[in-house]
JSON list of C-alpha atoms in Angstrom, two decimals:
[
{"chain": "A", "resi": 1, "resn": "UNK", "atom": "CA", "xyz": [-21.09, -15.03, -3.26]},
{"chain": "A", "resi": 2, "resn": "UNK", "atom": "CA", "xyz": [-18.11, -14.35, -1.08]},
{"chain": "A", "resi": 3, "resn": "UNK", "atom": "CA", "xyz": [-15.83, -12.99, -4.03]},
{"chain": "A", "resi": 4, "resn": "UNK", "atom": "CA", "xyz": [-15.95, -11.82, -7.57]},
{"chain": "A", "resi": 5, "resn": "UNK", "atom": "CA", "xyz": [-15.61, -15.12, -9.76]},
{"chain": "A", "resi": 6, "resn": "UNK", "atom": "CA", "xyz": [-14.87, -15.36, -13.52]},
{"chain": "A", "resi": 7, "resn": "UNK", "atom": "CA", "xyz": [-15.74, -18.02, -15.92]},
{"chain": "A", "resi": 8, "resn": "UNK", "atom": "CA", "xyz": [-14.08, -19.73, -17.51]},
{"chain": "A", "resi": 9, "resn": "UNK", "atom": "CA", "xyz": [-10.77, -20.05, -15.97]},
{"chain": "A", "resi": 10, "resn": "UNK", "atom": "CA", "xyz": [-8.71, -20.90, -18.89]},
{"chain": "A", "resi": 11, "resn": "UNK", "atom": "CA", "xyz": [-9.68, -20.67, -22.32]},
{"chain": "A", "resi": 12, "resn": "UNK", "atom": "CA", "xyz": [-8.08, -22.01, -25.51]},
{"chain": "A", "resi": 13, "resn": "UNK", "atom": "CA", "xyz": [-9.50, -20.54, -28.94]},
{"chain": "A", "resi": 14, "resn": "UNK", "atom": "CA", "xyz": [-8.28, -20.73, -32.23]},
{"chain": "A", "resi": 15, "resn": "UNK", "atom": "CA", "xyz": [-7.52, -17.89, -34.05]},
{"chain": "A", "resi": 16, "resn": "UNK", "atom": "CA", "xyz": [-10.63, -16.00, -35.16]},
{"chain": "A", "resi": 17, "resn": "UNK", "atom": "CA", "xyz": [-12.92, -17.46, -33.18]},
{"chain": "A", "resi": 18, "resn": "UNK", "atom": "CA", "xyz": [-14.73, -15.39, -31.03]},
{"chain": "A", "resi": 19, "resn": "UNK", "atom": "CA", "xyz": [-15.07, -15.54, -26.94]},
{"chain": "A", "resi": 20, "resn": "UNK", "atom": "CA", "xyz": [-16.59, -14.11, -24.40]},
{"chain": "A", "resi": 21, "resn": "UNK", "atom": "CA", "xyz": [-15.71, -13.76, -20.63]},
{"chain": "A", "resi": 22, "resn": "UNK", "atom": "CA", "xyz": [-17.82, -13.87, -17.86]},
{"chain": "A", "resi": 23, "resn": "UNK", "atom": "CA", "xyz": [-17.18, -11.87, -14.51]},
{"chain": "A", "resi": 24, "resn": "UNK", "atom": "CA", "xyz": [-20.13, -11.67, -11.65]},
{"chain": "A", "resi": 25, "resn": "UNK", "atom": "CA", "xyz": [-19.15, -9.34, -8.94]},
{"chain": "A", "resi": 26, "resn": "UNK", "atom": "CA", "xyz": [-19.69, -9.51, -5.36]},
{"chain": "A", "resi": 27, "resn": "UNK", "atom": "CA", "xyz": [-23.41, -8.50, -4.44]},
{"chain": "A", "resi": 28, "resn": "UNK", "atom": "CA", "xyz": [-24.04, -4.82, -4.31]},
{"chain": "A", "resi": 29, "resn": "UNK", "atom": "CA", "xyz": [-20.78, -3.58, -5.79]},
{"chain": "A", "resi": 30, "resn": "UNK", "atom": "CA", "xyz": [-21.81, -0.97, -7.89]},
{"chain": "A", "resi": 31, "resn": "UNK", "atom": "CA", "xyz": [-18.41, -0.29, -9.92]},
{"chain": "A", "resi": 32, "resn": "UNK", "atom": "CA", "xyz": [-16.63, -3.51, -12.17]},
{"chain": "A", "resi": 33, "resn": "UNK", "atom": "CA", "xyz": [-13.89, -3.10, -13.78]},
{"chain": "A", "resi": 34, "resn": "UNK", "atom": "CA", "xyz": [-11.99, -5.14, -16.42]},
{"chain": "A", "resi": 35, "resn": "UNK", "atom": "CA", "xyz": [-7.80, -5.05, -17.23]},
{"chain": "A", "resi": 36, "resn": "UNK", "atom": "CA", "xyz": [-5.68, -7.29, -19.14]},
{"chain": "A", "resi": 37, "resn": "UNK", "atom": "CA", "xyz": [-2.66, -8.46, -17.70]},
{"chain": "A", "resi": 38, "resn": "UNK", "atom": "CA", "xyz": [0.52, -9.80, -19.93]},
{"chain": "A", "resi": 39, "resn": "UNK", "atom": "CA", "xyz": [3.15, -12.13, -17.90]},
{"chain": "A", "resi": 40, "resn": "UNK", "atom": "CA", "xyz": [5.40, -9.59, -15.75]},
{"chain": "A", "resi": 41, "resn": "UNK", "atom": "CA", "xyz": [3.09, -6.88, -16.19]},
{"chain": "A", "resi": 42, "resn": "UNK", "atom": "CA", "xyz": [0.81, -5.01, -14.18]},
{"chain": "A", "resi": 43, "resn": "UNK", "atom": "CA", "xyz": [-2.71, -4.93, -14.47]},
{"chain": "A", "resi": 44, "resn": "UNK", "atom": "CA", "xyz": [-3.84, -3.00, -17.56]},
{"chain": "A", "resi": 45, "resn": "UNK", "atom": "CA", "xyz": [-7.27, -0.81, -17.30]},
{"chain": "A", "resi": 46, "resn": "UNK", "atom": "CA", "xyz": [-9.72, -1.72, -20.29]},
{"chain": "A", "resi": 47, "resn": "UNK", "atom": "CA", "xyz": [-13.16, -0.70, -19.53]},
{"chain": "A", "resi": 48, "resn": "UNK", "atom": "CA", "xyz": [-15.55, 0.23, -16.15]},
{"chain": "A", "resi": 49, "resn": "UNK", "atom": "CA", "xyz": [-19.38, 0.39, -14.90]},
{"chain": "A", "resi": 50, "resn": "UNK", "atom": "CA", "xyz": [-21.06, 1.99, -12.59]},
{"chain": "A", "resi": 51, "resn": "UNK", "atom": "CA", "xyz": [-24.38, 0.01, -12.36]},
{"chain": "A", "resi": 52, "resn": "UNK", "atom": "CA", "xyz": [-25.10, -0.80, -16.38]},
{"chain": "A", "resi": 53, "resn": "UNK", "atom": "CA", "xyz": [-23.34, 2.13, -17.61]},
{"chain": "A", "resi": 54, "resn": "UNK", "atom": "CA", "xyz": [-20.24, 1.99, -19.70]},
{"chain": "A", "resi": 55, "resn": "UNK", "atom": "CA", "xyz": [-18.58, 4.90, -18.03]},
{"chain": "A", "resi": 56, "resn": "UNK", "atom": "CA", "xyz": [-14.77, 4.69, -19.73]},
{"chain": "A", "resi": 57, "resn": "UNK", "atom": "CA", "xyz": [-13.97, 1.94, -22.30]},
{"chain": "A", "resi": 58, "resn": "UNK", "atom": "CA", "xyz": [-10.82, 3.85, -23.27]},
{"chain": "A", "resi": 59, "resn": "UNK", "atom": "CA", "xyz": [-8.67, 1.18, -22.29]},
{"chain": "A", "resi": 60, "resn": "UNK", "atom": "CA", "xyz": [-9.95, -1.35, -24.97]},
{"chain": "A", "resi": 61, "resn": "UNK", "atom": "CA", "xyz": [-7.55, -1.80, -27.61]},
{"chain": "A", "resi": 62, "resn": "UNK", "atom": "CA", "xyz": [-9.52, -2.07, -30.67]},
{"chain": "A", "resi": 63, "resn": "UNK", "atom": "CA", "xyz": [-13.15, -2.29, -32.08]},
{"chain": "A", "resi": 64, "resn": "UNK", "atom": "CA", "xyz": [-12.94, -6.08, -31.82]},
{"chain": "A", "resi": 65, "resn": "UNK", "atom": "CA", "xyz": [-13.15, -6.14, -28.09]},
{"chain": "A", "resi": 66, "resn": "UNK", "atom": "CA", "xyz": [-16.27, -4.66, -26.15]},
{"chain": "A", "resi": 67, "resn": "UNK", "atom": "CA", "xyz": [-18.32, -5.24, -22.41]},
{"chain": "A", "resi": 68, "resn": "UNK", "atom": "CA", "xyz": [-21.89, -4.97, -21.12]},
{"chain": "A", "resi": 69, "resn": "UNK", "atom": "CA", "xyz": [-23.56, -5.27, -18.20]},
{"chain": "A", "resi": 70, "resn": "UNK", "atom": "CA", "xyz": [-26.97, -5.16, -19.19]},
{"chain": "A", "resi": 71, "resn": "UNK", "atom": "CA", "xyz": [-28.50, -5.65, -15.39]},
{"chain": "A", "resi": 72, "resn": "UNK", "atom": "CA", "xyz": [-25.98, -4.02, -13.64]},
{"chain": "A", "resi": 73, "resn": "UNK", "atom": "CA", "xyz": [-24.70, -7.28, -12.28]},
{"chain": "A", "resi": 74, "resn": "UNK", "atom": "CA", "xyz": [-23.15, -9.64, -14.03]},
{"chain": "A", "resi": 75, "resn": "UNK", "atom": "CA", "xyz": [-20.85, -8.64, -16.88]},
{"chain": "A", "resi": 76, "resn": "UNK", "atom": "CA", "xyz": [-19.23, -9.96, -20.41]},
{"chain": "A", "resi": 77, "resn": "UNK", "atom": "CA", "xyz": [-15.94, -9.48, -22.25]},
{"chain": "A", "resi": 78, "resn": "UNK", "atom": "CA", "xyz": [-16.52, -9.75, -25.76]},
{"chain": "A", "resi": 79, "resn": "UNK", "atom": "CA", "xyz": [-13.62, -10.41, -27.84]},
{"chain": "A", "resi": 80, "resn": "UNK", "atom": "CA", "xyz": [-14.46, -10.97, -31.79]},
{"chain": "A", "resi": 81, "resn": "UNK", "atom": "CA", "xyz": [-11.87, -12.72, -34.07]},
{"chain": "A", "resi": 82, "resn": "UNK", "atom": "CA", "xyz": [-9.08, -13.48, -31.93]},
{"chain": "A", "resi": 83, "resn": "UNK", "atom": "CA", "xyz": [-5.77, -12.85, -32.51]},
{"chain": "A", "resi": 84, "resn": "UNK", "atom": "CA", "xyz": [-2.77, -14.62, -31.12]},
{"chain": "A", "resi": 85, "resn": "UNK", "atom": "CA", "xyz": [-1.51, -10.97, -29.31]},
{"chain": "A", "resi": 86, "resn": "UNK", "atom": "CA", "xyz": [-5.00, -10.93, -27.28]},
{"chain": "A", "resi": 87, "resn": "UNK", "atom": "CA", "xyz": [-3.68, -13.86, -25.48]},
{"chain": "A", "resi": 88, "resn": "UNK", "atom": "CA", "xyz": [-3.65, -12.73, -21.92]},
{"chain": "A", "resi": 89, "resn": "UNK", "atom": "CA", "xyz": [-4.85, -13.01, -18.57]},
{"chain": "A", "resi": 90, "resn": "UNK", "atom": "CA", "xyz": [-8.53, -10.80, -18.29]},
{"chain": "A", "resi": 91, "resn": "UNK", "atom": "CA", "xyz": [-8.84, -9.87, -14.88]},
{"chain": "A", "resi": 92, "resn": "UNK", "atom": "CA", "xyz": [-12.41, -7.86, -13.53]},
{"chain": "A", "resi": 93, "resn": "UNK", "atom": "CA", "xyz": [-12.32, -6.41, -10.54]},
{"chain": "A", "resi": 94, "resn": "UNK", "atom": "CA", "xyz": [-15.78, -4.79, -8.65]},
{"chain": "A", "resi": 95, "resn": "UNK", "atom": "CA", "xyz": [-16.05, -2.14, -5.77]},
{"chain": "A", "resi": 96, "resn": "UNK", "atom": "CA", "xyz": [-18.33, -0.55, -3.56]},
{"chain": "A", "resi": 97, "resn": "UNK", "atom": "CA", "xyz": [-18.03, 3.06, -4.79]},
{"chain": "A", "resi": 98, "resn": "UNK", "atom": "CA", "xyz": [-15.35, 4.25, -7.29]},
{"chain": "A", "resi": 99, "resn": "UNK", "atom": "CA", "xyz": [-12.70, 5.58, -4.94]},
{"chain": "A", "resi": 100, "resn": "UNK", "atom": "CA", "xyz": [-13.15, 2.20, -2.92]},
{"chain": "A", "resi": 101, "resn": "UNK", "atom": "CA", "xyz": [-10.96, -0.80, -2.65]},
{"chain": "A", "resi": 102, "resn": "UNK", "atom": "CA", "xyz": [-11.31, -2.91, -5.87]},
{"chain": "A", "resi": 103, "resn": "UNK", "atom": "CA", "xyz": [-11.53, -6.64, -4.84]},
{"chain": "A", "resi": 104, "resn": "UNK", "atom": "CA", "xyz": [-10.65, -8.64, -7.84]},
{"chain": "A", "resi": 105, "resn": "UNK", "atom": "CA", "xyz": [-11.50, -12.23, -9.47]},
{"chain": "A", "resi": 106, "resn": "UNK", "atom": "CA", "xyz": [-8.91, -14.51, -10.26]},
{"chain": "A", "resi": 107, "resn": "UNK", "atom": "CA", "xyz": [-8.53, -14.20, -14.14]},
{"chain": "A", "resi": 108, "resn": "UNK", "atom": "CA", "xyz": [-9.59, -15.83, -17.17]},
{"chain": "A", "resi": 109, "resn": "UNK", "atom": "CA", "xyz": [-5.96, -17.14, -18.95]},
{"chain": "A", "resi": 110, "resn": "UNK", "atom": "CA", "xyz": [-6.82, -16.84, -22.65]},
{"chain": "A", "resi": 111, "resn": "UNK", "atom": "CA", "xyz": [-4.49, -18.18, -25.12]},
{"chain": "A", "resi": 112, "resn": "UNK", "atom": "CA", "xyz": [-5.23, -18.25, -28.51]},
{"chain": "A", "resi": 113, "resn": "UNK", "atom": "CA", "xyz": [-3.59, -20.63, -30.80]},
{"chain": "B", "resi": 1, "resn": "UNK", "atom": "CA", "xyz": [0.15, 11.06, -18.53]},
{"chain": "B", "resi": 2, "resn": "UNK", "atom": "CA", "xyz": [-0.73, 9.55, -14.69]},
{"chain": "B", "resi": 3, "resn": "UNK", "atom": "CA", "xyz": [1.07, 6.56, -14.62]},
{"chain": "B", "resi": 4, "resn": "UNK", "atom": "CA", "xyz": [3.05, 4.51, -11.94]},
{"chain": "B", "resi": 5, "resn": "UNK", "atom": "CA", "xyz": [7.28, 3.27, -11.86]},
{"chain": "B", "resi": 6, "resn": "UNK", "atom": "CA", "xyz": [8.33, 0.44, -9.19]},
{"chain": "B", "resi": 7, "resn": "UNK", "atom": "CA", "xyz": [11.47, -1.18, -8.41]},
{"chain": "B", "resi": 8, "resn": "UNK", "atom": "CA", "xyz": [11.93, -3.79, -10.81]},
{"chain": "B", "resi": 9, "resn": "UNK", "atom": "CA", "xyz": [12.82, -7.57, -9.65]},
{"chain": "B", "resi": 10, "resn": "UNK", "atom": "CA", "xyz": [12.87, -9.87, -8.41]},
{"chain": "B", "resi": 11, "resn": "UNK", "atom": "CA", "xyz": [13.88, -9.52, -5.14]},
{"chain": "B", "resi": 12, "resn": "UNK", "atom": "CA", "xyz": [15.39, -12.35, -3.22]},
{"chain": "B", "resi": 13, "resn": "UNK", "atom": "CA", "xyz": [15.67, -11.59, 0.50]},
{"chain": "B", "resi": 14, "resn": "UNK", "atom": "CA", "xyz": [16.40, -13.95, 3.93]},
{"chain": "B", "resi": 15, "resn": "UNK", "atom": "CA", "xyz": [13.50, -14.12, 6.18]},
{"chain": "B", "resi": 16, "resn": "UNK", "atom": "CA", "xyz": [13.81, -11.74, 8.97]},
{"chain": "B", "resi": 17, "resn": "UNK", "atom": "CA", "xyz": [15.05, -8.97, 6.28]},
{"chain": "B", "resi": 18, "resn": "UNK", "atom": "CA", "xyz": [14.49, -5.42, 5.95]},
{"chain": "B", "resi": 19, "resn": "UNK", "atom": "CA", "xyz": [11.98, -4.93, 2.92]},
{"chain": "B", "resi": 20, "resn": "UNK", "atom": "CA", "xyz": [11.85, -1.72, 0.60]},
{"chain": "B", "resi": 21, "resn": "UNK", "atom": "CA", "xyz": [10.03, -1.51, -2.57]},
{"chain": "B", "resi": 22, "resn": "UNK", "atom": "CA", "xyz": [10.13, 1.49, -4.23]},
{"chain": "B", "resi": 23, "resn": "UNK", "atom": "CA", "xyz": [7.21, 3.10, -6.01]},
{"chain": "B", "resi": 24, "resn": "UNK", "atom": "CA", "xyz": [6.96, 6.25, -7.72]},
{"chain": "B", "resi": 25, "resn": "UNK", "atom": "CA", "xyz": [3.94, 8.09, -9.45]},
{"chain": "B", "resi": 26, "resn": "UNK", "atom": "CA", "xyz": [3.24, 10.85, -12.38]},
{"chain": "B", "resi": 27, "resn": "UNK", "atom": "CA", "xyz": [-0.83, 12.25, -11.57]},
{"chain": "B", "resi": 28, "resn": "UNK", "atom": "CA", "xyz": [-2.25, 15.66, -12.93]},
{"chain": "B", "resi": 29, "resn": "UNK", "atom": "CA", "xyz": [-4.67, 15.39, -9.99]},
{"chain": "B", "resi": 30, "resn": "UNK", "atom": "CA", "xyz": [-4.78, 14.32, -6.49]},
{"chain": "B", "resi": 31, "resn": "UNK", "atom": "CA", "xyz": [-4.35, 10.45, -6.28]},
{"chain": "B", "resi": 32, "resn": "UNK", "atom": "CA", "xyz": [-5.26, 7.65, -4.12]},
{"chain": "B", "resi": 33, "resn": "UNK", "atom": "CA", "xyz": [-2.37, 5.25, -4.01]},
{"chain": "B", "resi": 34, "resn": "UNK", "atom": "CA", "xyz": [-2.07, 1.42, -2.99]},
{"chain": "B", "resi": 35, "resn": "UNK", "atom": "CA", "xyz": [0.15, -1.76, -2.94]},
{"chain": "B", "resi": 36, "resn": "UNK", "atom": "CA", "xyz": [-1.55, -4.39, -3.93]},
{"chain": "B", "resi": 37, "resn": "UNK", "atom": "CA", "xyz": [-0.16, -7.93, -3.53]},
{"chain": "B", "resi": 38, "resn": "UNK", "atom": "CA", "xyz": [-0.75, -11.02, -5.64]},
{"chain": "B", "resi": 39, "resn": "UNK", "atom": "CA", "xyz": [0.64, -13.91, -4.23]},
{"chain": "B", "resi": 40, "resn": "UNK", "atom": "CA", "xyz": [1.09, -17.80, -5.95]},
{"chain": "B", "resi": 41, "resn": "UNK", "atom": "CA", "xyz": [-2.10, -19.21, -8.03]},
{"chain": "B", "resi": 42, "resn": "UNK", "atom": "CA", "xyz": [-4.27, -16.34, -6.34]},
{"chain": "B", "resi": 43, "resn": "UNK", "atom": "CA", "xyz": [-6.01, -12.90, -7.56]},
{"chain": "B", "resi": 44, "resn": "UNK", "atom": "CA", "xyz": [-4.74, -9.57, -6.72]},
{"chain": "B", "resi": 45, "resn": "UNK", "atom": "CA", "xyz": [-5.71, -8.35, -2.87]},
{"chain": "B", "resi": 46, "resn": "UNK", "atom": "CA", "xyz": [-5.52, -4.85, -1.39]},
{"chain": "B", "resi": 47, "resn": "UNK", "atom": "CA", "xyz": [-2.51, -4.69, 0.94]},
{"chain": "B", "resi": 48, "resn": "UNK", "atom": "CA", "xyz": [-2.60, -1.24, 2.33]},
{"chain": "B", "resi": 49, "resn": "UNK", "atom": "CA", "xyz": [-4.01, 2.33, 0.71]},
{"chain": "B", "resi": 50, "resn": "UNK", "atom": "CA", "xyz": [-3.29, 5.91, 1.50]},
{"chain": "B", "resi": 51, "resn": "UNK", "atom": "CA", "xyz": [-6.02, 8.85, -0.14]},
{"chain": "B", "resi": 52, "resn": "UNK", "atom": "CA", "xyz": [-3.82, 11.75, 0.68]},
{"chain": "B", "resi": 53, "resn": "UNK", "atom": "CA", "xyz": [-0.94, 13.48, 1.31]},
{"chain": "B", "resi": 54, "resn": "UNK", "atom": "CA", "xyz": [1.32, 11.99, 4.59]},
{"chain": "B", "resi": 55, "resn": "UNK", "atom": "CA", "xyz": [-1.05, 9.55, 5.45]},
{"chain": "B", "resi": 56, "resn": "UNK", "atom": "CA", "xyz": [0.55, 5.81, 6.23]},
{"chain": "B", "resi": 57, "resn": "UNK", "atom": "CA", "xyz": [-1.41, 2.88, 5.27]},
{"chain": "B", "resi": 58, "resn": "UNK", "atom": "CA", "xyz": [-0.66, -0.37, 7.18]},
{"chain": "B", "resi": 59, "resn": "UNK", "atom": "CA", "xyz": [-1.54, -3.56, 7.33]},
{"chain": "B", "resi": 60, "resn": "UNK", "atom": "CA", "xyz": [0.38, -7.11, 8.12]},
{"chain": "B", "resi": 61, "resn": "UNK", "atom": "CA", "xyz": [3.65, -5.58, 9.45]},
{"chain": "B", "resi": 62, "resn": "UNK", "atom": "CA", "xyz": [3.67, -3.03, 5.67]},
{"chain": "B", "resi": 63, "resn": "UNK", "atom": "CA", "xyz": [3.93, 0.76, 5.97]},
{"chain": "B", "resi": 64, "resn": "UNK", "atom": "CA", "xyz": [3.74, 2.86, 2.73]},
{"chain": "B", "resi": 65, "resn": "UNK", "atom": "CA", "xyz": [3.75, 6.92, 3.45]},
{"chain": "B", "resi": 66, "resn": "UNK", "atom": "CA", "xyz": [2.34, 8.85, 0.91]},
{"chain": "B", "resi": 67, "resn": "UNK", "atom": "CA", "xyz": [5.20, 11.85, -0.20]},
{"chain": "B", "resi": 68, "resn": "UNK", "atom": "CA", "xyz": [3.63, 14.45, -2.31]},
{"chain": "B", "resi": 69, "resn": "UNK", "atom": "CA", "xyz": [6.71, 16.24, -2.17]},
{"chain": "B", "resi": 70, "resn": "UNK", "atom": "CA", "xyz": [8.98, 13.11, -3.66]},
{"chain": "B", "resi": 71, "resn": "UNK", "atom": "CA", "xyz": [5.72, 11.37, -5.53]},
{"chain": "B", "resi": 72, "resn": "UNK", "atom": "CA", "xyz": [6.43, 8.41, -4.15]},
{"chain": "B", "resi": 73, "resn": "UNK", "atom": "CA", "xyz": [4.90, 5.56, -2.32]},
{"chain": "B", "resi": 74, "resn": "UNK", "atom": "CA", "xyz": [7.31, 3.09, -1.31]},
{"chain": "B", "resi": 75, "resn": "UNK", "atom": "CA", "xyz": [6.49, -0.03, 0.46]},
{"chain": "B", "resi": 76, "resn": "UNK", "atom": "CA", "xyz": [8.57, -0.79, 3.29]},
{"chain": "B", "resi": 77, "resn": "UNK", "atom": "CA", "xyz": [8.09, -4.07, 6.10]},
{"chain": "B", "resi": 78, "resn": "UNK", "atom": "CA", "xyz": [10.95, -4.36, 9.16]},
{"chain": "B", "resi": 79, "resn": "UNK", "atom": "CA", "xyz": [11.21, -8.42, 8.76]},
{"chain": "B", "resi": 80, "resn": "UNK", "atom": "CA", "xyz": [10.05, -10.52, 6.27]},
{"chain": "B", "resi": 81, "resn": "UNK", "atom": "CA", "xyz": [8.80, -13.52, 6.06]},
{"chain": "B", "resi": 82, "resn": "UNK", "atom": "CA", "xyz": [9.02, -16.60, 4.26]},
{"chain": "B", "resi": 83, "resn": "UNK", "atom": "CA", "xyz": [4.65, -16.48, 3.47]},
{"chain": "B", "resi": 84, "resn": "UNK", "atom": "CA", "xyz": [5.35, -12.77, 2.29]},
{"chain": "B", "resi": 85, "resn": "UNK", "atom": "CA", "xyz": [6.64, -14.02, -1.41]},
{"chain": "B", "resi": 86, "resn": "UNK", "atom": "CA", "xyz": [4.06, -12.84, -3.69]},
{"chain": "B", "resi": 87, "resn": "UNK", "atom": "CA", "xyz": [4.26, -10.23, -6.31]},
{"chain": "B", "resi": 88, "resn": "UNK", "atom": "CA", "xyz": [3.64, -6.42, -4.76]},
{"chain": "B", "resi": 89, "resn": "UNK", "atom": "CA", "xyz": [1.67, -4.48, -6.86]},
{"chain": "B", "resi": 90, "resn": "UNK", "atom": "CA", "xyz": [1.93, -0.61, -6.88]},
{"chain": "B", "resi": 91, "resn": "UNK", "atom": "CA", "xyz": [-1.10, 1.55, -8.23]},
{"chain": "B", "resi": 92, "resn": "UNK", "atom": "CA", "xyz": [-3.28, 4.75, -8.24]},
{"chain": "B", "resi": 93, "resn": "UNK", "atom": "CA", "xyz": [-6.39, 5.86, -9.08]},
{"chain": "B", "resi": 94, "resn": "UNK", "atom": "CA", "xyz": [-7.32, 9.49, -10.04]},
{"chain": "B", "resi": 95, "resn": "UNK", "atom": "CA", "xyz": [-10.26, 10.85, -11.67]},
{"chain": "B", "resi": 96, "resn": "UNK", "atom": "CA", "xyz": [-13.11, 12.74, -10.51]},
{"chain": "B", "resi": 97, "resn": "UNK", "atom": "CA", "xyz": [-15.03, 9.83, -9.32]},
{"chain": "B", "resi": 98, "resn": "UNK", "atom": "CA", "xyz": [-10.96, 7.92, -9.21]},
{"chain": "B", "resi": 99, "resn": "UNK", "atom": "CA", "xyz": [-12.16, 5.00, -11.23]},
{"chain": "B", "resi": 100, "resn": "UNK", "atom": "CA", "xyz": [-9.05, 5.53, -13.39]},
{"chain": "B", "resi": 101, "resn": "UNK", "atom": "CA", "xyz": [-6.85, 2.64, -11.75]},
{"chain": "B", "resi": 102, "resn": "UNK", "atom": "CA", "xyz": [-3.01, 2.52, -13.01]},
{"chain": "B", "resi": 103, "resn": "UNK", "atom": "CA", "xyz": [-0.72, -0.34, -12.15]},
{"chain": "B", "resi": 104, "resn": "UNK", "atom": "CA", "xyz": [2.78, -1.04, -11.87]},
{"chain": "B", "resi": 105, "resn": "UNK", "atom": "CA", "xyz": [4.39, -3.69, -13.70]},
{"chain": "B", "resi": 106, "resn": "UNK", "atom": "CA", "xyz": [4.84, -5.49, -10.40]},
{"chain": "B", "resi": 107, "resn": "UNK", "atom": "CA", "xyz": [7.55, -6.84, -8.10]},
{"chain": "B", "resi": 108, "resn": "UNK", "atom": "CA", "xyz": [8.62, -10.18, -7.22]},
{"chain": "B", "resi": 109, "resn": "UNK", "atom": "CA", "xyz": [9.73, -10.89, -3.59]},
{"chain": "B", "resi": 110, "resn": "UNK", "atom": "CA", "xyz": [11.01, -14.53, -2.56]},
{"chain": "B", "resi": 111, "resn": "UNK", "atom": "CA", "xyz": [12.10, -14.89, 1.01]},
{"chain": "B", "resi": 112, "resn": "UNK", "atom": "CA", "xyz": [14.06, -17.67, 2.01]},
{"chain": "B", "resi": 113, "resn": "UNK", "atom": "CA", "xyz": [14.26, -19.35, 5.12]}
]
C-alpha cells in the first residue's frame, strides 16, 4: 500500500462495549506506533513494535486498553469496556527503523456515547 | 521528564508574512527533533527533522536550527502562504533506539490572502 491506513475511520460505541482498531503499516516498516490524540492536543505516545514485539506499552492508560501484532504486520488496538473519556482520535504511525521518520495513518475518531 | 513546549495559537498571519513558531524541549539524552505538520482532514506528515546539535532541517521554504545551548527548535518560513494553514506540530524522540516520540500540543496557522 502507499500509506499506513486504519480501519475504521470513525467509530461510535456505547459505553462498555468493547472495540478494537485496526492499523496496517506500510510494507517493510519494522517499527508501529500507536498515540491518542484529544482535540487541541498533540499526539500522545501509547504503545510501540519493533516486528511483533511489544517493546514500550507505557503510554497505555489503564489495563483496559492493550495492542498486538502477532505477524509483525498488521496491528490491533484493543480497548475493553469503554468509557466516555477514551473518546479520542487513535492515531498509529510505522517507520523504517526507530530513529526514522514516522509516517502516520489518518486516525480512527472514537466517540463513545 | 523529556517533554516538548510550543507557542500556543492560533496564529493568524497575511500571506507573504514572516512565520516564527516557537518550540522548546526538556531531554535527559540527546534528541532528534521535528515539526511535523497536519494540515485540514489529513494525517500528520514530517515537515523537516534535525538529529543533532546546529544542524538546520529544511524543506518547503521551513528552516528549524537545532540550539542545544537555548533547547529550542523553532520553526521559522520568510513568506507564507495561503496553502501553509495547517496545524505545526513540534516533537522529539529520545531513547536508545529514540522510539520514545513526544509531541507538542500543536499550533494553528491560518494565512489569509
Amino acid at each position: 500500500g502507499a500509506g499506513v491506513s486504519q480501519s475504521p475511520r470513525y467509530k461510535v460505541t456505547k459505553r462498555g462495549q468493547d472495540v478494537a482498531l485496526r492499523c496496517d503499516p506500510i510494507s517493510g516498516h519494522v517499527s508501529l506506533y500507536w498515540y491518542r490524540q484529544a482535540l487541541g492536543q498533540g499526539p500522545e505516545f501509547l504503545t510501540y513494535f519493533n516486528y511483533e514485539a511489544q517493546q514500550d506499552k507505557s503510554g497505555l492508560p489503564n489495563d483496559r486498553f492493550s495492542a498486538e501484532r502477532p505477524e509483525g504486520s498488521i496491528s490491533t488496538l484493543t480497548i475493553q469496556r469503554t468509557e466516555q473519556r477514551d473518546s479520542a482520535m487513535y492515531r498509529c504511525a510505522s517507520s523504517l527503523v526507530g530513529q526514522g521518520e514516522q509516517f502516520f495513518g489518518p486516525g480512527t475518531r472514537l466517540t463513545v456515547l | 521528564g523529556d517533554s516538548v513546549t510550543q507557542m500556543e495559537g492560533p496564529v493568524t498571519l497575511s500571506e507573504e508574512a514572516f512565520l516564527t513558531i516557537n518550540c522548546t524541549y526538556t531531554a535527559t539524552g540527546y534528541p532528534s527533533l521535528f515539526w511535523y505538520v497536519q494540515y485540514p482532514g489529513e494525517g500528520l506528515q514530517l515537515l523537516l527533522k534535525a538529529t543533532k546539535a546546529d544542524d538546520k532541517g529544511s524543506n518547503k521554504g521551513f528552516e528549524a536550527t537545532y540550539r542545544k545551548e537555548t533547547t529550542s527548535f523553532h520553526l521559522e518560513k520568510g513568506s507564507v502562504q495561503v496553502s501553509d494553514s495547517a496545524v505545526y506540530f513540534c516533537a522529539l524522540s529520545v531513547g536508545n533506539t529514540g522510539n520514545q516520540f513526544y509531541f507538542g500540543t500543536g499550533t494553528s496557522l491560518t494565512v489569509i490572502p
